[in-house]
Amino acid sequence: MTVWIIVLGLIMFAGSVVVIFQKSIKNAVITFGAVSLVSALMFILMKAYDAALAEASIGSVLTTAIFFWTVRRLEENGFNEKK
Amino acid sequence: MNREVILLLFPVMAGFCIPFGIKVSSKFGRVISLTSYLAGIIYGIIHLPGVMVKSRNVIIGNWIPPFGINLFFSPFTLGIVILIYGIASLVLLFDLYNTESRRGQYYLLYSLFVVSSVGMVLTGDIFNLFVFLEMGVIASSALIALGENTSGPERSLRYLIQAQGTSLLMLGGIALLYSAVGALNMAVFSRFEALKPSFALLTAVLILLPVLMQIKLYPLNTWAGGAFNSALTSFSASFCCIWATAGGVVLARFVLTIMNNESAFSSVTEKIRMLILVLGSLTILIGEAAALREKKLKRVLAFSSIGQMGMIAVGISAAGFASLKGALILLLSHAMAMALLFFTAGFLIRKSGTDQWRKMKGIGRKLYFPGGFFAVGAVALVGFPMFSGFWGKIELIRGVMAPGGIYIAGAAAILIGTIIEGVYFTRIVLSFFQHGGDWNKASYNPGFMLPSVILCAAVILTGVYPALIDFWLLSSIYELLNPKDFYADIIL
Amino acid sequence: MKRNELLINIFTIILIILIAAIVYLALTDSRKGLTLFSARLEDRVSYRYLFKCVSETDALKQRSVRIGQSGYENGAANIVTAVIVDYRLFDTFCEVLILFAASAGVTLLMEKRKKRIKKEAGIIVQTAVPMIMLFTIVVAFYIILHGHLSPGGGFSGGALIASAFILQFIAFEKKLSKRWFALLEPLAGLGLLAFGLSGLYLRGSFFANFLPTGSLGATISAGGIMIVYALIGIKVASGLSSISADFSG
């Protein structure tokens, strides 16, 4: 159990570092969503099922979607991350 | 019975009703908000005599305090709540005439902002306080973003990031404190076995950080100038008066009630007070110096408010009778005078079309009412005799000098700050009444005149006849200085 | 500019290391006094929550809580729910207000999209989303209504419902009108307020649980907790959906 928690924690840490150094916004957002999914798994391991549910739906669905909608709004107004 | 809790619920009710009401009439939002604040004032005044006799502990959900959440109704908290409701309703009165109609969500957020300030003052539970703080931060960052110019969202984001960061640290501090004490009620902390000094210092700093940020103390006030400048005038006024007043009360509650000599923090009481003293003194000097060389009128007021909050923090840190009396008078006077100054500044900026005070030269000769009100607010803030700030500053300097040692430096900082304040306010008022500049006469609407006249009267009345609030001051000081008899024993 | 950035980065890292060192020293100090985890379980307020004996003034009378028994001061089998929705309901109410403030702020500040670039989702997504939505909403209702028995409750269930609606917003351009969410949210809030005020009227304290608690573990038990969690679920779902509707256009 403890081993799994440590492994998942390391994965989360690595994911967060990847988010920071990601060049493309969209990739960073996807990685961010993945990190919060892993943290939901972590909550399950720690037997906090309600927190896991909330984290899975808010962290990986809501925030990812909101980030993407924001990127879409930016692109509609002439923002292009390749420039 | 625990009916007093309704005092907190008037604006909540108004907030929940607004989305339905604006389907019927576009004026519904402002009318019901104003009604709810007036109801709050009346309800508070009705309960004031009873609370003056004995403070009330209002429990929620029938769970007794260390386990459930409680609200604490004392002369101190109830008086501040009435003040908050009063200023909120004056701001709405000002809003009623001086702005184009706003969407319902504005009034909703404003109501939630008022609720959060009132809740911060009343609550007796540290986690509940955190939640109220968070609510105020969310509501006020949305209201800052709705600014008069395009820099609103950026300023709001800056504020939001700092506020969220510090409140996250506060959450960590609360968790640490819970793991050591095993309760979340502030009355429990105020008489508990001593924490280890290093641990106590760590938790105390973590818990104090957001409060220090909200009252704009030195290292954490970089957001203030821009936020106040770009927000709507009416919201700058309420953010400066209501939120800072609530923050000052919370600071006093933390430093004097929970971190007193017999509390869990008894090992570091002196260090915490010293920290507040040093930060407060630095804040006074830096805030007033920044105000001295600032060109934009609303930014001058923001920096001046920073300086005033620094003085209040110094007064609280000295923790004596006279210094607390000074700090409390200054808290009231700051709230009233700042509201007056922001109203007139907003009016002048709108009429003159510029936000720089040098370009408003001579405006007071034509618009003598706003000019006069500005002058009254300025002298009240600086502390001329016969105005409310005077008694505050006198008592404050006397009280801060009393402990001696490093506190003398604090008193010196207050003195220097007052002098700088006097210099720049004199400069601004003189430039308003100089010859030159051609301004048209303007008509005054009741939405500008009524709040200004009320605030003017309040500022002068408390200055001429300070005995008016003496009883309130005395009971507040007793409550703050004897947390065992007047706080913990009533709650637990 | 580049050099400044580097300096700021280095300064930040040094600051973080310094703060970490201070925190470490503060937590591992060996002087006398209370410190991290020094409150024993029996001394904490949560111990009384566990054994549902907050209202008793003397020492713990009852040392066991059993499924199927009745007469407890709080009838929720799920301890977390008991704390969130009964013992500290006022906090939860304020947190709901925070969400209300956030959704109102987003509504106030967000503009409608002006230049729309339309990109329809593919056929697979459009076919799958309604089915997934159905299952998600059913699970969410289960979670909300069984909040007093099993893990979860109004917040998680409400967030699940909101994520179902987000899937719909992603897949289809035509979407449910935002108006409904904007009205449902304060309606649920008024319901919560009415519950609290009836507690004040009937039991003499705001948010007092005035309904019978029933036997522990039964579906209909725990008094008002079910009602409160249903209202919170509606409020969270409509609040989050309204935020995402504002963002998506």
mmCIF file with all atom_site columns, C-alpha atoms in Angstrom, chain A residues 2 5-6 9-12 16 23-24 26 33 36 41 47 50 67 71 73-74:
data_model
loop_
_atom_site.group_PDB
_atom_site.id
_atom_site.type_symbol
_atom_site.label_atom_id
_atom_site.label_alt_id
_atom_site.label_comp_id
_atom_site.label_asym_id
_atom_site.label_entity_id
_atom_site.label_seq_id
_atom_site.pdbx_PDB_ins_code
_atom_site.Cartn_x
_atom_site.Cartn_y
_atom_site.Cartn_z
_atom_site.occupancy
_atom_site.B_iso_or_equiv
_atom_site.pdbx_formal_charge
_atom_site.auth_seq_id
_atom_site.auth_comp_id
_atom_site.auth_asym_id
_atom_site.auth_atom_id
_atom_site.pdbx_PDB_model_num
ATOM 1  C CA . THR A 1 2  ? 2.639   2.468  1.093   1.00 0.00 ? 2  THR A CA 1
ATOM 2  C CA . ILE A 1 5  ? 1.241   5.637  -2.545  1.00 0.00 ? 5  ILE A CA 1
ATOM 3  C CA . ILE A 1 6  ? 4.908   6.541  -2.971  1.00 0.00 ? 6  ILE A CA 1
ATOM 4  C CA . GLY A 1 9  ? 3.216   10.423 -5.527  1.00 0.00 ? 9  GLY A CA 1
ATOM 5  C CA . LEU A 1 10 ? 6.357   10.265 -7.660  1.00 0.00 ? 10 LEU A CA 1
ATOM 6  C CA . ILE A 1 11 ? 4.239   10.055 -10.798 1.00 0.00 ? 11 ILE A CA 1
ATOM 7  C CA . MET A 1 12 ? 2.263   13.100 -9.672  1.00 0.00 ? 12 MET A CA 1
ATOM 8  C CA . SER A 1 16 ? 3.607   18.503 -12.314 1.00 0.00 ? 16 SER A CA 1
ATOM 9  C CA . LYS A 1 23 ? 5.871   24.212 -24.433 1.00 0.00 ? 23 LYS A CA 1
ATOM 10 C CA . SER A 1 24 ? 2.335   23.819 -25.726 1.00 0.00 ? 24 SER A CA 1
ATOM 11 C CA . LYS A 1 26 ? -2.848  22.191 -24.715 1.00 0.00 ? 26 LYS A CA 1
ATOM 12 C CA . GLY A 1 33 ? -5.783  16.586 -16.048 1.00 0.00 ? 33 GLY A CA 1
ATOM 13 C CA . SER A 1 36 ? -5.424  15.075 -11.073 1.00 0.00 ? 36 SER A CA 1
ATOM 14 C CA . LEU A 1 41 ? -6.357  7.258  -7.515  1.00 0.00 ? 41 LEU A CA 1
ATOM 15 C CA . LYS A 1 47 ? -9.741  5.425  1.452   1.00 0.00 ? 47 LYS A CA 1
ATOM 16 C CA . ASP A 1 50 ? -15.722 11.022 -1.673  1.00 0.00 ? 50 ASP A CA 1
ATOM 17 C CA . PHE A 1 67 ? -8.810  25.516 -19.791 1.00 0.00 ? 67 PHE A CA 1
ATOM 18 C CA . VAL A 1 71 ? -7.760  28.438 -25.209 1.00 0.00 ? 71 VAL A CA 1
ATOM 19 C CA . ARG A 1 73 ? -11.617 31.885 -26.817 1.00 0.00 ? 73 ARG A CA 1
ATOM 20 C CA . LEU A 1 74 ? -8.007  33.005 -27.167 1.00 0.00 ? 74 LEU A CA 1
#
